[in-house]
Coordinates of N, CA and C and ligand atoms in Angstrom, one line a residue:
M1370 N 0.8 -1.2 0.0 CA 0.0 0.0 0.0 C 0.9 1.3 0.0
T1371 N 1.1 1.8 -1.1 CA 1.9 3.0 -1.2 C 1.1 4.2 -1.8
S1372 N -0.2 4.1 -1.7 CA -1.0 5.1 -2.4 C -1.4 6.3 -1.4
D1373 N -0.7 6.4 -0.3 CA -1.1 7.4 0.6 C -0.9 8.8 0.1
S1374 N 0.0 9.0 -0.9 CA 0.3 10.3 -1.4 C -0.8 10.9 -2.2
H1375 N -1.8 10.0 -2.6 CA -2.9 10.5 -3.4 C -4.0 11.2 -2.5
S1376 N -3.9 11.0 -1.2 CA -4.9 11.6 -0.4 C -4.4 12.9 0.2
N1377 N -5.3 13.7 0.7 CA -4.9 15.0 1.4 C -4.0 15.8 0.5
H1378 N -4.3 16.0 -0.8 CA -3.5 16.8 -1.6 C -3.7 18.3 -1.4
F1379 N -4.7 18.6 -0.6 CA -4.8 20.0 -0.2 C -3.9 20.5 0.8
S1380 N -3.5 19.6 1.7 CA -2.7 20.0 2.9 C -1.3 19.7 2.8
T1381 N -0.8 19.1 1.7 CA 0.6 18.7 1.6 C 1.5 19.9 1.4
N1382 N 1.0 20.9 0.7 CA 1.8 22.1 0.4 C 1.5 23.1 1.6
A1383 N 2.3 22.9 2.6 CA 2.0 23.7 3.8 C 2.5 25.1 3.6
S1384 N 3.4 25.3 2.6 CA 3.9 26.7 2.4 C 2.9 27.6 1.7
V1385 N 1.9 27.0 1.1 CA 0.9 27.8 0.4 C -0.3 27.9 1.3
P1386 N -0.6 29.0 1.8 CA -1.8 29.2 2.6 C -3.1 29.0 1.8
V1387 N -3.9 28.1 2.1 CA -5.2 27.9 1.4 C -6.3 28.1 2.4
K1388 N -7.2 28.9 2.0 CA -8.4 29.1 2.9 C -9.4 28.1 2.5
L1389 N -9.8 27.3 3.5 CA -10.9 26.4 3.2 C -12.2 26.8 3.9
V1390 N -13.2 26.7 3.1 CA -14.5 27.0 3.7 C -15.4 25.8 3.5
R1391 N -16.5 25.8 4.1 CA -17.4 24.7 4.0 C -18.3 24.9 2.8
C1392 N -18.4 23.9 2.0 CA -19.2 23.9 0.8 C -20.7 23.9 1.3
P1393 N -21.4 24.9 0.8 CA -22.8 25.0 1.2 C -23.7 23.8 0.8
N1394 N -23.2 23.1 -0.2 CA -24.0 22.0 -0.7 C -23.7 20.7 -0.1
C1395 N -22.4 20.3 0.0 CA -22.1 19.0 0.5 C -21.4 19.1 1.9
A1396 N -21.2 20.3 2.4 CA -20.5 20.6 3.7 C -19.1 20.0 3.7
G1397 N -18.5 19.8 2.6 CA -17.2 19.4 2.5 C -16.2 20.6 2.5
D1398 N -14.9 20.3 2.4 CA -13.9 21.3 2.3 C -13.9 21.9 0.9
S1399 N -14.0 23.2 0.9 CA -14.0 23.9 -0.4 C -12.8 25.0 -0.4
V1400 N -12.0 25.0 -1.4 CA -10.9 25.9 -1.5 C -11.5 27.3 -1.9
Y1401 N -11.3 28.2 -0.9 CA -11.8 29.6 -1.2 C -10.7 30.4 -1.7
A1402 N -10.4 30.3 -3.0 CA -9.3 31.0 -3.6 C -9.7 31.2 -5.1
A1403 N -8.9 32.1 -5.7 CA -9.1 32.4 -7.1 C -9.0 31.1 -8.0
S1404 N -8.3 30.1 -7.5 CA -8.1 28.9 -8.2 C -9.4 28.1 -8.3
N1405 N -10.4 28.4 -7.4 CA -11.6 27.7 -7.4 C -12.7 28.6 -7.9
P1406 N -13.1 28.5 -9.1 CA -14.1 29.4 -9.7 C -15.5 29.1 -9.2
Y1407 N -15.6 28.0 -8.5 CA -17.0 27.6 -8.0 C -17.2 28.0 -6.5
R1408 N -16.2 28.7 -5.9 CA -16.3 29.0 -4.5 C -17.6 29.8 -4.3
P1409 N -18.2 29.7 -3.2 CA -17.8 28.9 -2.0 C -18.1 27.5 -2.1
F1410 N -18.5 27.0 -3.3 CA -18.8 25.6 -3.5 C -17.5 24.9 -3.8
C1411 N -17.4 23.6 -3.6 CA -16.2 22.9 -3.8 C -16.0 22.4 -5.2
S1412 N -17.1 22.4 -6.0 CA -16.9 21.9 -7.4 C -18.1 22.4 -8.2
A1413 N -18.0 22.3 -9.5 CA -19.1 22.7 -10.4 C -20.4 21.9 -10.1
Y1414 N -20.1 20.6 -9.7 CA -21.3 19.8 -9.4 C -22.1 20.4 -8.2
C1415 N -21.4 20.8 -7.2 CA -22.1 21.3 -6.0 C -22.7 22.7 -6.4
K1416 N -22.1 23.5 -7.1 CA -22.6 24.7 -7.5 C -23.9 24.5 -8.3
N1417 N -23.9 23.6 -9.3 CA -25.1 23.4 -10.1 C -26.2 22.7 -9.2
S1418 N -25.8 21.9 -8.3 CA -26.8 21.3 -7.5 C -27.5 22.3 -6.6
D1419 N -26.8 23.3 -6.1 CA -27.4 24.3 -5.3 C -28.3 25.1 -6.2
F1420 N -27.9 25.5 -7.4 CA -28.7 26.2 -8.3 C -30.0 25.5 -8.6
V1421 N -29.9 24.2 -8.9 CA -31.1 23.4 -9.2 C -32.0 23.4 -8.0
A1422 N -31.4 23.3 -6.8 CA -32.2 23.2 -5.6 C -33.1 24.5 -5.4
W1423 N -32.4 25.6 -5.5 CA -33.3 26.8 -5.3 C -34.2 27.1 -6.5
A1424 N -33.8 26.7 -7.7 CA -34.6 26.9 -8.8 C -35.9 26.0 -8.7
N1425 N -35.7 24.8 -8.2 CA -36.9 24.0 -7.9 C -37.8 24.6 -6.9
E1426 N -37.1 25.2 -5.9 CA -37.8 25.8 -4.8 C -38.7 26.9 -5.3
D1427 N -38.1 27.7 -6.3 CA -38.7 28.8 -6.8 C -39.9 28.5 -7.7
F1428 N -39.8 27.4 -8.4 CA -40.9 27.0 -9.3 C -41.9 26.1 -8.7
R1429 N -41.6 25.7 -7.5 CA -42.5 24.7 -6.9 C -43.8 25.3 -6.6
V1430 N -44.8 24.6 -7.0 CA -46.2 25.1 -6.7 C -46.7 24.3 -5.5
P1431 N -47.1 25.1 -4.5 CA -47.6 24.5 -3.2 C -48.8 23.7 -3.5
E1432 N -48.8 22.5 -3.0 CA -50.0 21.6 -3.3 C -51.0 21.9 -2.2
K1433 N -52.2 22.3 -2.7 CA -53.2 22.5 -1.7 C -54.2 21.3 -1.8
P1434 N -54.6 20.9 -0.6 CA -55.6 19.8 -0.6 C -56.9 20.2 -1.3
S1435 N -57.6 19.3 -1.9 CA -58.8 19.6 -2.5 C -59.8 20.2 -1.5
T1436 N -60.4 21.3 -1.8 CA -61.3 22.0 -0.9 C -62.7 21.9 -1.3
D1437 N -63.0 21.1 -2.3 CA -64.4 21.0 -2.7 C -65.1 19.9 -1.9
I1438 N -65.3 20.2 -0.7 CA -66.0 19.3 0.1 C -67.5 19.6 0.1
E1439 N -68.3 18.7 -0.2 CA -69.7 19.0 -0.2 C -70.4 18.3 1.0
E1440 N -71.1 19.1 1.7 CA -71.8 18.5 2.8 C -73.3 18.8 2.8
Ligands
ZN1245 ZN1 -19.5 20.5 -2.3

């Protein structure tokens, strides 16, 4: 097992300060820097997911129970 070098690639370069924030979509680590065009999201996937989420929220029609009750 010599594949340890593949993990934690964010924190290996200790000389480069990287600000990490929490991704609003997946709550994972997100690089808050110019190198991350999707900030504060961690990836394009999360950014799009969030957009779809609020878009659905915006277009969602509240379901009302049928009120035509005849008595
Ligand atoms: Zn994310």
